Coordinates of C-alpha atoms and ligand atoms in Angstrom, one line a residue:
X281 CA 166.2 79.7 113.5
X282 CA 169.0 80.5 111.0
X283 CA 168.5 83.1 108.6
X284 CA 167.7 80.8 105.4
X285 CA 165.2 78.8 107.5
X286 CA 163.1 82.2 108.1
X287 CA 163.6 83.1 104.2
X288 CA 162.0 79.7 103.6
X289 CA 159.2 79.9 105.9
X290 CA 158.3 83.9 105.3
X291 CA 158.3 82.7 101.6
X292 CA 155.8 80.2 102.4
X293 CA 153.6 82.1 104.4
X294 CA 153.7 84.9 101.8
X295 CA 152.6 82.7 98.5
X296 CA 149.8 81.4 100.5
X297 CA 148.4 84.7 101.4
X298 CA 145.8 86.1 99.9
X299 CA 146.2 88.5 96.9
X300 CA 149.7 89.8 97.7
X301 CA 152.6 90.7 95.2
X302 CA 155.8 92.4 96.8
X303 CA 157.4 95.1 95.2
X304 CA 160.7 96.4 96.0
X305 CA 161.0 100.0 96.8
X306 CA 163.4 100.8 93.4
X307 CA 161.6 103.4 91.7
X308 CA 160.8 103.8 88.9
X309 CA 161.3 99.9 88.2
X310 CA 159.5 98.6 91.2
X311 CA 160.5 95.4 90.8
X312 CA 158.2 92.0 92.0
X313 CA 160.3 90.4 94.2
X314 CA 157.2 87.5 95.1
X315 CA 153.6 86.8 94.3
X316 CA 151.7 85.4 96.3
X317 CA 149.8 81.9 94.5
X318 CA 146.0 83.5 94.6
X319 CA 147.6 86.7 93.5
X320 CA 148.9 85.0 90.5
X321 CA 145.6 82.9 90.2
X322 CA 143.4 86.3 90.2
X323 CA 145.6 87.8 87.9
X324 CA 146.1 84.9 85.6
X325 CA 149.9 85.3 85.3
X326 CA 152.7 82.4 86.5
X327 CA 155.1 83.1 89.0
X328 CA 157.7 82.5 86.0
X329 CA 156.8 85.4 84.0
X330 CA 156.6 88.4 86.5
X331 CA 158.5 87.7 89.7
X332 CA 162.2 89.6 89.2
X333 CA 160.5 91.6 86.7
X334 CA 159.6 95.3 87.2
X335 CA 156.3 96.1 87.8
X336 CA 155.5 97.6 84.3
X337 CA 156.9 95.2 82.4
X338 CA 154.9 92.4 83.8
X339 CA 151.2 93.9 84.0
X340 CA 151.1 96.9 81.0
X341 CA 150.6 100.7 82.3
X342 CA 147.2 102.4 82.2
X343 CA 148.0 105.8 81.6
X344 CA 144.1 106.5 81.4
X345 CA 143.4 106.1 84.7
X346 CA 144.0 109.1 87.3
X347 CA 146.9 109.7 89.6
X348 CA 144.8 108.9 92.6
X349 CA 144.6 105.0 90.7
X350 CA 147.3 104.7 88.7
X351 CA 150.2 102.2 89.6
X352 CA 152.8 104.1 89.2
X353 CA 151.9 107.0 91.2
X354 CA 150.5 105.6 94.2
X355 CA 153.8 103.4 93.9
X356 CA 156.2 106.4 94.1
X357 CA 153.7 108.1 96.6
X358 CA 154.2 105.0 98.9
X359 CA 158.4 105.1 98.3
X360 CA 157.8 109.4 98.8
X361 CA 156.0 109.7 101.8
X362 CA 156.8 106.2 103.7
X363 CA 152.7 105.9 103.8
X364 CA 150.0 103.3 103.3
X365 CA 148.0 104.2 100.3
X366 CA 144.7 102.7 99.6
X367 CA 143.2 102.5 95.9
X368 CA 139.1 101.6 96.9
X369 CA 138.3 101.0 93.3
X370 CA 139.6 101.1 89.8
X371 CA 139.4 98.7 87.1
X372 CA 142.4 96.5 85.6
X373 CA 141.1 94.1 82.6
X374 CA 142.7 90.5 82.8
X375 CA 143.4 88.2 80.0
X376 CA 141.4 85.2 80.2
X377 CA 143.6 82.3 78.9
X378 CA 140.5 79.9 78.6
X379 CA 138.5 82.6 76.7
X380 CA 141.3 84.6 74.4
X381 CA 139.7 88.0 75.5
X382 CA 140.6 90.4 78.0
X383 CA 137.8 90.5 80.7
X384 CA 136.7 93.6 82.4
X385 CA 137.8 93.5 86.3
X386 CA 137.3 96.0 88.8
X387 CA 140.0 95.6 92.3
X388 CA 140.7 97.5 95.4
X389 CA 143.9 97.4 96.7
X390 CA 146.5 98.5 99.5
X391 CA 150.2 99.5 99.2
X392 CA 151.6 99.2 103.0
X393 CA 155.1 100.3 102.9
X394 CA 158.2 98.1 104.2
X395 CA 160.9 100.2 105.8
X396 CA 164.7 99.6 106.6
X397 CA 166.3 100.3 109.9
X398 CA 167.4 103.7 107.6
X399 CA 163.5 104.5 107.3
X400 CA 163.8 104.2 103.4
X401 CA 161.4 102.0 101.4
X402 CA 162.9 98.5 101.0
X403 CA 159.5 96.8 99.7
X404 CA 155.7 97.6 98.7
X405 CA 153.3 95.0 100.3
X406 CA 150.4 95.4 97.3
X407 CA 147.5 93.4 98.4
X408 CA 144.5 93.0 95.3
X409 CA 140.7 91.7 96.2
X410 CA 138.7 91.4 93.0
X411 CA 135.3 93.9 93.4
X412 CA 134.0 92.8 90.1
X413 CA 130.8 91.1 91.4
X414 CA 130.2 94.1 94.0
X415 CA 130.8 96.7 91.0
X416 CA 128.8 94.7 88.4
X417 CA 125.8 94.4 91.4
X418 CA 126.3 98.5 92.4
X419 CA 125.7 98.9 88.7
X420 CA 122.8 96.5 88.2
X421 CA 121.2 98.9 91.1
X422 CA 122.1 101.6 89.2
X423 CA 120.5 100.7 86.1
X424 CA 117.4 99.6 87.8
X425 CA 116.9 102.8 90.0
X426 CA 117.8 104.3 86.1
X427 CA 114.7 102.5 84.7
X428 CA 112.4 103.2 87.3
X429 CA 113.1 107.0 87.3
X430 CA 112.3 106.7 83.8
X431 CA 109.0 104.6 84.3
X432 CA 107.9 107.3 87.0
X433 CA 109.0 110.0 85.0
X434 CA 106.8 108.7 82.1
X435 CA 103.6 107.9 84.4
X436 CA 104.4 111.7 85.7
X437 CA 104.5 110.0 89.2
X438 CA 106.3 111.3 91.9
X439 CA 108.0 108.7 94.9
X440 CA 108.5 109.3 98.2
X441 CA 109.8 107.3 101.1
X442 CA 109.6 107.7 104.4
X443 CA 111.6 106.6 107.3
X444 CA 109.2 105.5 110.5
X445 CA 111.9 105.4 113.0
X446 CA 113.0 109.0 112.4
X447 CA 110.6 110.7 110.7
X448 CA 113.2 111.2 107.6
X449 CA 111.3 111.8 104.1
X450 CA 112.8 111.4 100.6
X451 CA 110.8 112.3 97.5
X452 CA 111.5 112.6 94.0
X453 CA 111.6 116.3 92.0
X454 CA 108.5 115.5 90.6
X455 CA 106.7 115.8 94.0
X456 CA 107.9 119.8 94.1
X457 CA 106.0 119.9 90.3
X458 CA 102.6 118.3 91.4
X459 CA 102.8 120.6 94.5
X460 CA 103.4 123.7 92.5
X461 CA 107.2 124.3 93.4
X462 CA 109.9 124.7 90.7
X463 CA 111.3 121.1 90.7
X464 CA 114.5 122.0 90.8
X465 CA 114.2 124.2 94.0
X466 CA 114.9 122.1 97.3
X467 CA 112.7 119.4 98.0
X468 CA 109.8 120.0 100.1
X469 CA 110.0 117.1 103.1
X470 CA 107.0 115.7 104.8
X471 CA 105.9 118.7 107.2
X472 CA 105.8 121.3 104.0
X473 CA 103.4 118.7 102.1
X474 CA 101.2 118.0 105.0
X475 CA 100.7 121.4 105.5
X476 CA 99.2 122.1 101.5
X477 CA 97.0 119.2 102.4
X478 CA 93.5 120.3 102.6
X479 CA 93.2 120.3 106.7
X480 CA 89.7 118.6 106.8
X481 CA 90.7 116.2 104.3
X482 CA 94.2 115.8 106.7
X483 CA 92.3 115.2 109.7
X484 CA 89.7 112.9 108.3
X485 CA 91.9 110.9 105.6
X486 CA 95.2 111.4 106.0
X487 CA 95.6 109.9 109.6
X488 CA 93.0 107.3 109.2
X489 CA 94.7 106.0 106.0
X490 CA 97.7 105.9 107.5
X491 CA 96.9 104.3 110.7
X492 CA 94.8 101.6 108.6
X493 CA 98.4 101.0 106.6
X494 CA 100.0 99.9 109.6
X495 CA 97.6 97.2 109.8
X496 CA 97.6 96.2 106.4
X497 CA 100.9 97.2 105.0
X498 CA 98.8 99.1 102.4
X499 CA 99.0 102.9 102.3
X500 CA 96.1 104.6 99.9
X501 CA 94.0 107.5 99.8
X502 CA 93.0 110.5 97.6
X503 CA 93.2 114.1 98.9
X504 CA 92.7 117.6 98.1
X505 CA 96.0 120.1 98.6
X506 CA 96.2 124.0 97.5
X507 CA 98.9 125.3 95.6
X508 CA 101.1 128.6 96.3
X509 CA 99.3 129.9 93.7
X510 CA 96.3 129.0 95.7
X511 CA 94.7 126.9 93.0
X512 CA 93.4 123.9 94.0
X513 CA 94.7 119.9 93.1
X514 CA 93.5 116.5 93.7
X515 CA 96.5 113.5 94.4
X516 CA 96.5 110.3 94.8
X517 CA 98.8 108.8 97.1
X518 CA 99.5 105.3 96.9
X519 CA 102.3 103.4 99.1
X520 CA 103.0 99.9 101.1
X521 CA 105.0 99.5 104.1
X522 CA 107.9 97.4 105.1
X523 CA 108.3 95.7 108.5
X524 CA 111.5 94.7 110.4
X525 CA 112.0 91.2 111.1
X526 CA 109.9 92.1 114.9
X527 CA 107.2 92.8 112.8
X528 CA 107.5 96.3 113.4
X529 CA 106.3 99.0 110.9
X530 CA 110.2 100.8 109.8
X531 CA 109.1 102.6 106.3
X532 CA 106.8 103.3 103.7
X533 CA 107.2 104.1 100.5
X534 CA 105.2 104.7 97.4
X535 CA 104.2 107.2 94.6
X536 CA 101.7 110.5 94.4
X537 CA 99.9 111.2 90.8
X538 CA 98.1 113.9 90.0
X539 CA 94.2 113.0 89.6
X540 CA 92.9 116.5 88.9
X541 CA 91.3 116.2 85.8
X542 CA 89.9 112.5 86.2
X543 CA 88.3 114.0 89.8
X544 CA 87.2 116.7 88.1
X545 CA 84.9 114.5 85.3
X546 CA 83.9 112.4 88.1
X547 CA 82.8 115.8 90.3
X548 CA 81.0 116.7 87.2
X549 CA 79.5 113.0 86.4
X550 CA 78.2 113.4 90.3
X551 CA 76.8 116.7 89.8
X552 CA 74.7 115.3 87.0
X553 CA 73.8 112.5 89.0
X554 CA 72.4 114.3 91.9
X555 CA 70.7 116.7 89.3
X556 CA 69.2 113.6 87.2
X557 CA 68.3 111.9 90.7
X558 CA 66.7 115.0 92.2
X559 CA 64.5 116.2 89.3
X560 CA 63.2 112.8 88.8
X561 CA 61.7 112.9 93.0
X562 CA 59.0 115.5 92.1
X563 CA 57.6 113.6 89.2
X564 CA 57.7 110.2 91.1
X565 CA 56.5 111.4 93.9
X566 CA 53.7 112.7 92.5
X567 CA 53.3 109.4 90.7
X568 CA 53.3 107.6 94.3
X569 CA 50.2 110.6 95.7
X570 CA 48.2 109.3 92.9
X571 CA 48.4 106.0 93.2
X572 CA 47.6 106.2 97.1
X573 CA 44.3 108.5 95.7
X574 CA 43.4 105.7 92.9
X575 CA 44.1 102.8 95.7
X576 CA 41.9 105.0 98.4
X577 CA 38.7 105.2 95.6
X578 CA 39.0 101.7 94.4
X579 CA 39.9 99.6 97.9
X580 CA 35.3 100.0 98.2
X581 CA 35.0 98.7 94.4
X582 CA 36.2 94.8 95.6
X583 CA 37.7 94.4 92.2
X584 CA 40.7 92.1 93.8
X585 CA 42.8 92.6 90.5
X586 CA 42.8 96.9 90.2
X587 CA 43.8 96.4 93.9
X588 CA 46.8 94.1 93.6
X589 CA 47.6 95.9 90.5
X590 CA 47.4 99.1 93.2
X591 CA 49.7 97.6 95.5
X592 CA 52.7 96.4 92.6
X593 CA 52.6 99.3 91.2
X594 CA 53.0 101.2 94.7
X595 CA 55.5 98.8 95.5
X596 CA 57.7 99.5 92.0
X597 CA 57.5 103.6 92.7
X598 CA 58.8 102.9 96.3
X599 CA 61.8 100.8 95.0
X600 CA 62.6 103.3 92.1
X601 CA 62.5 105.8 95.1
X602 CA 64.9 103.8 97.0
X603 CA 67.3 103.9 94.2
X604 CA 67.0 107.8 93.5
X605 CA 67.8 108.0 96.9
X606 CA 70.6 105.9 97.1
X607 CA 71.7 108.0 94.2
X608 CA 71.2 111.5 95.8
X609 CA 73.4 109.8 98.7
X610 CA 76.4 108.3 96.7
X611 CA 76.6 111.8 95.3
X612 CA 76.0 113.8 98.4
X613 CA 79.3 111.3 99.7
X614 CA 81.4 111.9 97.4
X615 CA 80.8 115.7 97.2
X616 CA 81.8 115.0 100.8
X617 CA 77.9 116.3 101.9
X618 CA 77.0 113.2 103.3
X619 CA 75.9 114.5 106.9
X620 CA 74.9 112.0 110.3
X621 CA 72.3 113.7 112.3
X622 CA 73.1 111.7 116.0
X623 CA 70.6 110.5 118.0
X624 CA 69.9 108.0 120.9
X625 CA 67.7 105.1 119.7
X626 CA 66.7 101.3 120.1
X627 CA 68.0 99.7 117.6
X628 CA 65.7 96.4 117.9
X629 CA 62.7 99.2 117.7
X630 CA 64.0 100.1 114.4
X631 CA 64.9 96.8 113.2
X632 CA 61.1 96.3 113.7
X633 CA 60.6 99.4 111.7
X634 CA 62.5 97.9 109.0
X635 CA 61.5 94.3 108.8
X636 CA 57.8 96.0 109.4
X637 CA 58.2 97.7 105.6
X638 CA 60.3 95.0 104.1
X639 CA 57.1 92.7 104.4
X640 CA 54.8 95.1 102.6
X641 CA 57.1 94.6 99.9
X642 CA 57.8 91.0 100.0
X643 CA 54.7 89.2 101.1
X644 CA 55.3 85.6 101.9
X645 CA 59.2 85.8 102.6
X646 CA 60.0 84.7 106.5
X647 CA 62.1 87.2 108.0
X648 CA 62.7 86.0 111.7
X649 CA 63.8 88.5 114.2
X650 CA 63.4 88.1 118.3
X651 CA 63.7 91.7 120.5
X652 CA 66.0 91.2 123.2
X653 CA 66.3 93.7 126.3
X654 CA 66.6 97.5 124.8
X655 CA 69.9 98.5 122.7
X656 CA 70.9 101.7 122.8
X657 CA 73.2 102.8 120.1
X658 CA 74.2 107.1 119.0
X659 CA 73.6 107.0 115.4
X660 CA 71.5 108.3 112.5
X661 CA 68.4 106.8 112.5
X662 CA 68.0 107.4 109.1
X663 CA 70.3 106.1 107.3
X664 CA 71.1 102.9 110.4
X665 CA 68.0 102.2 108.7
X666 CA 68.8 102.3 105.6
X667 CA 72.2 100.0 105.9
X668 CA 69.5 97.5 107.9
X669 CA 67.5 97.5 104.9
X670 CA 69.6 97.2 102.4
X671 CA 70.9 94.3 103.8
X672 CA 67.7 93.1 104.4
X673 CA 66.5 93.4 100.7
X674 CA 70.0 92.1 99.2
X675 CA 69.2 88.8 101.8
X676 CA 65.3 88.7 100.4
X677 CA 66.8 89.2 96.2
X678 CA 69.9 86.9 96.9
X679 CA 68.0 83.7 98.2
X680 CA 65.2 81.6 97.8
X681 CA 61.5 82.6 98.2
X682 CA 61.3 79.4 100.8
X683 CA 64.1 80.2 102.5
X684 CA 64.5 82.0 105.8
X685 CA 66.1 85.2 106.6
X686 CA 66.9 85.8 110.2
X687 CA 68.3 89.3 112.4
X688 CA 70.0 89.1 115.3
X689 CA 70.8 92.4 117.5
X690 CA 73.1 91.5 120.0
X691 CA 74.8 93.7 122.6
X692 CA 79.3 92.5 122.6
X693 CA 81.6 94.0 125.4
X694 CA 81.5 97.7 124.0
X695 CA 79.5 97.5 121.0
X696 CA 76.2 96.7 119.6
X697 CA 76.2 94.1 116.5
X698 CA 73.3 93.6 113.9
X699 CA 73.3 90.6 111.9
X700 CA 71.4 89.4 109.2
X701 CA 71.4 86.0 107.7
X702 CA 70.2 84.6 104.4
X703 CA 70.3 80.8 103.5
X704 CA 70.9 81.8 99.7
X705 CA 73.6 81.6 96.7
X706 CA 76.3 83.1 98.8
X707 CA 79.2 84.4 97.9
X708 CA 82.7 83.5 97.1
X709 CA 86.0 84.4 99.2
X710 CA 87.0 86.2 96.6
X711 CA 84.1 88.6 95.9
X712 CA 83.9 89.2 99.4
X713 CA 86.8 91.5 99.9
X714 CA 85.4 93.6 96.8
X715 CA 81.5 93.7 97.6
X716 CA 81.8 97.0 99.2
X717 CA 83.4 98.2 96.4
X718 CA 81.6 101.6 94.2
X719 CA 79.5 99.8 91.6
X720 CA 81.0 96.2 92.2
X721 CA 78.2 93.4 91.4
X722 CA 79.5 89.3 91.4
X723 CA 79.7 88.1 88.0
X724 CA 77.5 84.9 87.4
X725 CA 74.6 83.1 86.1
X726 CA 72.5 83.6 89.1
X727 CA 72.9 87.1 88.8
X728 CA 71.8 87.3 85.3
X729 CA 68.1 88.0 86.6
X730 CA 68.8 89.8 89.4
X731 CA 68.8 93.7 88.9
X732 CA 71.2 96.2 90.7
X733 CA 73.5 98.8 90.6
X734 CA 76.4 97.9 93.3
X735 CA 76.1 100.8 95.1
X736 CA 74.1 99.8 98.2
X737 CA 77.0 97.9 100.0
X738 CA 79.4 100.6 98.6
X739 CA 76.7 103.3 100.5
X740 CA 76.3 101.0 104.2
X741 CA 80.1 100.7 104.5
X742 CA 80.7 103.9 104.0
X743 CA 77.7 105.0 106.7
X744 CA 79.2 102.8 109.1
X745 CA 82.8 104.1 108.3
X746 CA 81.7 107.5 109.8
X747 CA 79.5 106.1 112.6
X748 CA 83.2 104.4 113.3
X749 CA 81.1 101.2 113.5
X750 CA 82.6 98.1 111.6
X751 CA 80.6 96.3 108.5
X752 CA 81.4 92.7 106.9
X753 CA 80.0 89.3 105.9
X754 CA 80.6 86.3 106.5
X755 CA 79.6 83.4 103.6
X756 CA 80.1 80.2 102.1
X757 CA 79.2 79.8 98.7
X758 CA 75.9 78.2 97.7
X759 CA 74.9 78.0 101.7
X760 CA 74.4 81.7 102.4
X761 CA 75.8 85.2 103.8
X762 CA 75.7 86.7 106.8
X763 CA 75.9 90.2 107.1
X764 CA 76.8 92.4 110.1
X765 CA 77.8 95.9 110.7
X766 CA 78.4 97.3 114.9
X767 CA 78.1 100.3 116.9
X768 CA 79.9 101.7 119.2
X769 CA 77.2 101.0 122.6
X770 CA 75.8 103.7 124.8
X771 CA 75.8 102.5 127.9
Ligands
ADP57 P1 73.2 95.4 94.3 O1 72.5 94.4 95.1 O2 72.3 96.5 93.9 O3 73.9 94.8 93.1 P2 74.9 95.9 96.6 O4 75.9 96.9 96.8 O5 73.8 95.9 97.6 O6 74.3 96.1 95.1 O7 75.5 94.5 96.6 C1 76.7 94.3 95.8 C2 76.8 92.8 95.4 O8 77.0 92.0 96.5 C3 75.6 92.3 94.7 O9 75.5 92.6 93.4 C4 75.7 90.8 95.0 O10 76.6 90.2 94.0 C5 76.4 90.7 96.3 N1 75.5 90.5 97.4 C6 75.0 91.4 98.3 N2 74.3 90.8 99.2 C7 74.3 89.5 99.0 C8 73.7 88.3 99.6 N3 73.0 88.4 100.7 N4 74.0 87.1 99.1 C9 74.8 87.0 98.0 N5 75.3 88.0 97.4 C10 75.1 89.3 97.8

């Protein structure tokens, strides 16, 4: 190839590469000896106007920027040292031609040296990529992490994320405030928070809400930590989690607030419930002893109106009973009182039990229940009995005085399941998921005439929650609900 041929083709090759301008080595001019056509196209000049010109005259200096990004230095540091220098980013506006303005442009580029046989500096290969998009994104992120600080900051929210493959834990100053540490000391990681967690309230809710968040991606839970000033604080800790593309758990991240106060109204707003609820037992019970007396007296008189007057008005004291008791429970729950006395019983025999008192209160209703072979569940009697009724009496208020109700106790491979089942206005997919909810009732006009306080479901899911036993329904609107909650078996 003779030597004119290889000019030709080099020159070629070079103007189709990809952002390149070659300088030659003749400080402080630097001359462009070729441009490369995308170079030119990036840069919006012509080949005409720069090439045999010196660097400066054809793109003006910016004397702002620093030595590490300025032209001219990295030039003379390439033609110094005989070494590649690299510029990662700095910004260069361009003048847009179409637009008459300059537009703001952000590059990186790369100044490989070309050496004679001598070892001097004959040429500077200067290769430009345009970052712009890349910078413009890093800065959208910026902004956004910017305005979410600020949005936590405002709520007085702290964040925290934290890593499920390695245990790593990031949290935000604000965690250090709500945990009583000078927010500007070193932020406490995971093991230091845990360990101001009430330990009752970290064994009991803690691990169970986190274990329950790797089945729903939802991470929620309220706790009680102390302080280094050994005061005491409620939090509320709030987070999702995000899956790899296996499907496998990899973080979780989310936000702590501080609910002191609001726990603290609600503490006293269950204090005055239990109070109310418990003061309001003697009377009533008295109430119920004298009514038995009158009933007793009068059952000989054969006046069939005093006695079915009797018998409603025994029935009304025995629900208003029912509710002061569900009462004195919700609060003895959330005071965290709420104790299981365990025992080994039958569940059909109670089932009987209940079903047994549930007619003396609803004459006429059909409540259908067959006794299989003996089931023998560890639980609380008590208050087994009292998710079995309420579910009973929601099946009797919620349906039809025509209609059926039916029980089923059933043994499954390790559990024991009750099921009751009502034929009656059913419920919506919707309302389901929120039934067991504190104080949740389904809006409607069927429900107009129907009293109730939403607190019975909220009560039986939360007995079965610490018999480890599962509760749910099952329900089709207008056809009916079936309700079910299981024990773990003894065999
Ligand atoms: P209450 O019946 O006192 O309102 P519960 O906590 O026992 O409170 O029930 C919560 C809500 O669930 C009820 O208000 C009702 O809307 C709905 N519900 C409960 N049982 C049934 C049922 N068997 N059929 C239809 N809706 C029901």
């Amino acid at each position: 190839m003779t030597a004119d041929l290889s000019v030709e083709l080099f020159k070629i090759v070079f103007e189709k590469s990809p952002g390149s301008l070659l300088i030659k080595g003749d400080a402080p001019r630097f001359t462009i000896a070729a441009a490369s056509d995308s170079y030119l196209e990036v840069t919006s000049s012509t080949r005409e106007h720069i090439v045999g010109k010196g660097f400066f005259e054809a793109f003006p200096e910016d004397k702002t920027l620093s030595d590490d990004t300025n032209a001219r230095s990295v030039f003379t540091r390439v033609v110094d040292t005989g070494q590649k220098v690299d510029v990662p980013s700095y910004r260069f506006d361009v003048y847009n031609r179409d637009t008459g303005i300059c537009d703001i442009r952000y590059w990186s580029c790369s100044n490989i040296p070309l050496l004679s046989t001598d070892g001097k500096v004959d040429y500077i290969l200067n290769t430009v990529i345009d970052i712009t998009e890349e910078v413009r994104a890093r800065e959208i992120i910026a902004e956004n992490e910017d305005r979410l600080r600020l949005a936590t900051d405002a709520a007085a929210l702290a964040t925290w994320d934290l890593n499920l493959l390695d245990y790593s834990f990031v949290s935000s100053p604000r965690m250090n405030e709500i945990f009583g540490h000078p927010p500007d000391a070193p932020l406490l990681n995971h093991q230091e928070l845990q360990r101001q967690v009430d330990p009752e309230d970290l064994k009991n809710i803690v691990v169970a809400a986190y274990h329950e968040a790797l089945v729903t991606g939802k991470y929620l839970y309220e706790v009680r930590i102390s302080l280094p000033d050994e005061s005491l604080r409620w939090i509320k800790t709030q987070g999702i989690v995000i899956y790899n593309e296996k499907n496998i758990p990899v973080r979780m991240l989310g936000t702590v607030l501080d609910i002191t106060d609001n726990k603290r109204d609600e503490i006293r707003k269950n204090d005055f419930i239990a109070m109310a609820s418990h003061e309001l037992k003697t009377p009533l019970t008295s109430v119920k002893a004298y009514l038995q007396i009158l009933a007793k007296r009068l059952a000989s008189s054969g006046d069939s109106f005093v006695n079915s007057t009797l018998l409603k008005a025994g029935n009304q004291v025995n629900k208003m009973t029912d509710l002061i008791h569900a009462f004195l429970d919700l609060s003895r729950l959330e005071s965290g009182k709420l104790q299981l006395k365990l025992a080994d019983f039958d569940i059909n025999a109670l089932i009987e039990e209940i079903i047994a008192e549930t007619r003396l209160l609803s004459p006429g209703r059909i409540i259908y229940f067959q006794p299989g072979e003996k089931l023998m569940v560890r639980a609380d009697h008590e208050k087994i009995g009292q998710v079995t009724s309420n579910f009973l009496s929601n099946a009797l208020k919620y349906s039809d005085k025509e209609t059926i109700i039916s029980i089923t106790a059933v043994k499954e491979i390790d559990s024991v399941k009750v099921s009751v089942e009502d034929k009656g206005i059913g419920i919506r997919p919707k309302d389901q998921e929120k039934l067991f909810q504190r104080f949740y009732r389904v809006e409607g006009d069927k429900m107009k005439n129907i009293s109730g306080f939403g607190i019975g479901l909220y009560l039986s899911r939360e007995i079965m929650q610490r018999h480890k036993g599962a509760i749910g329904v099952e329900s089709e609107e207008g056809k009916g609900a079936t309700f079910y909650f299981t024990l773990p078996a003894v065999h």
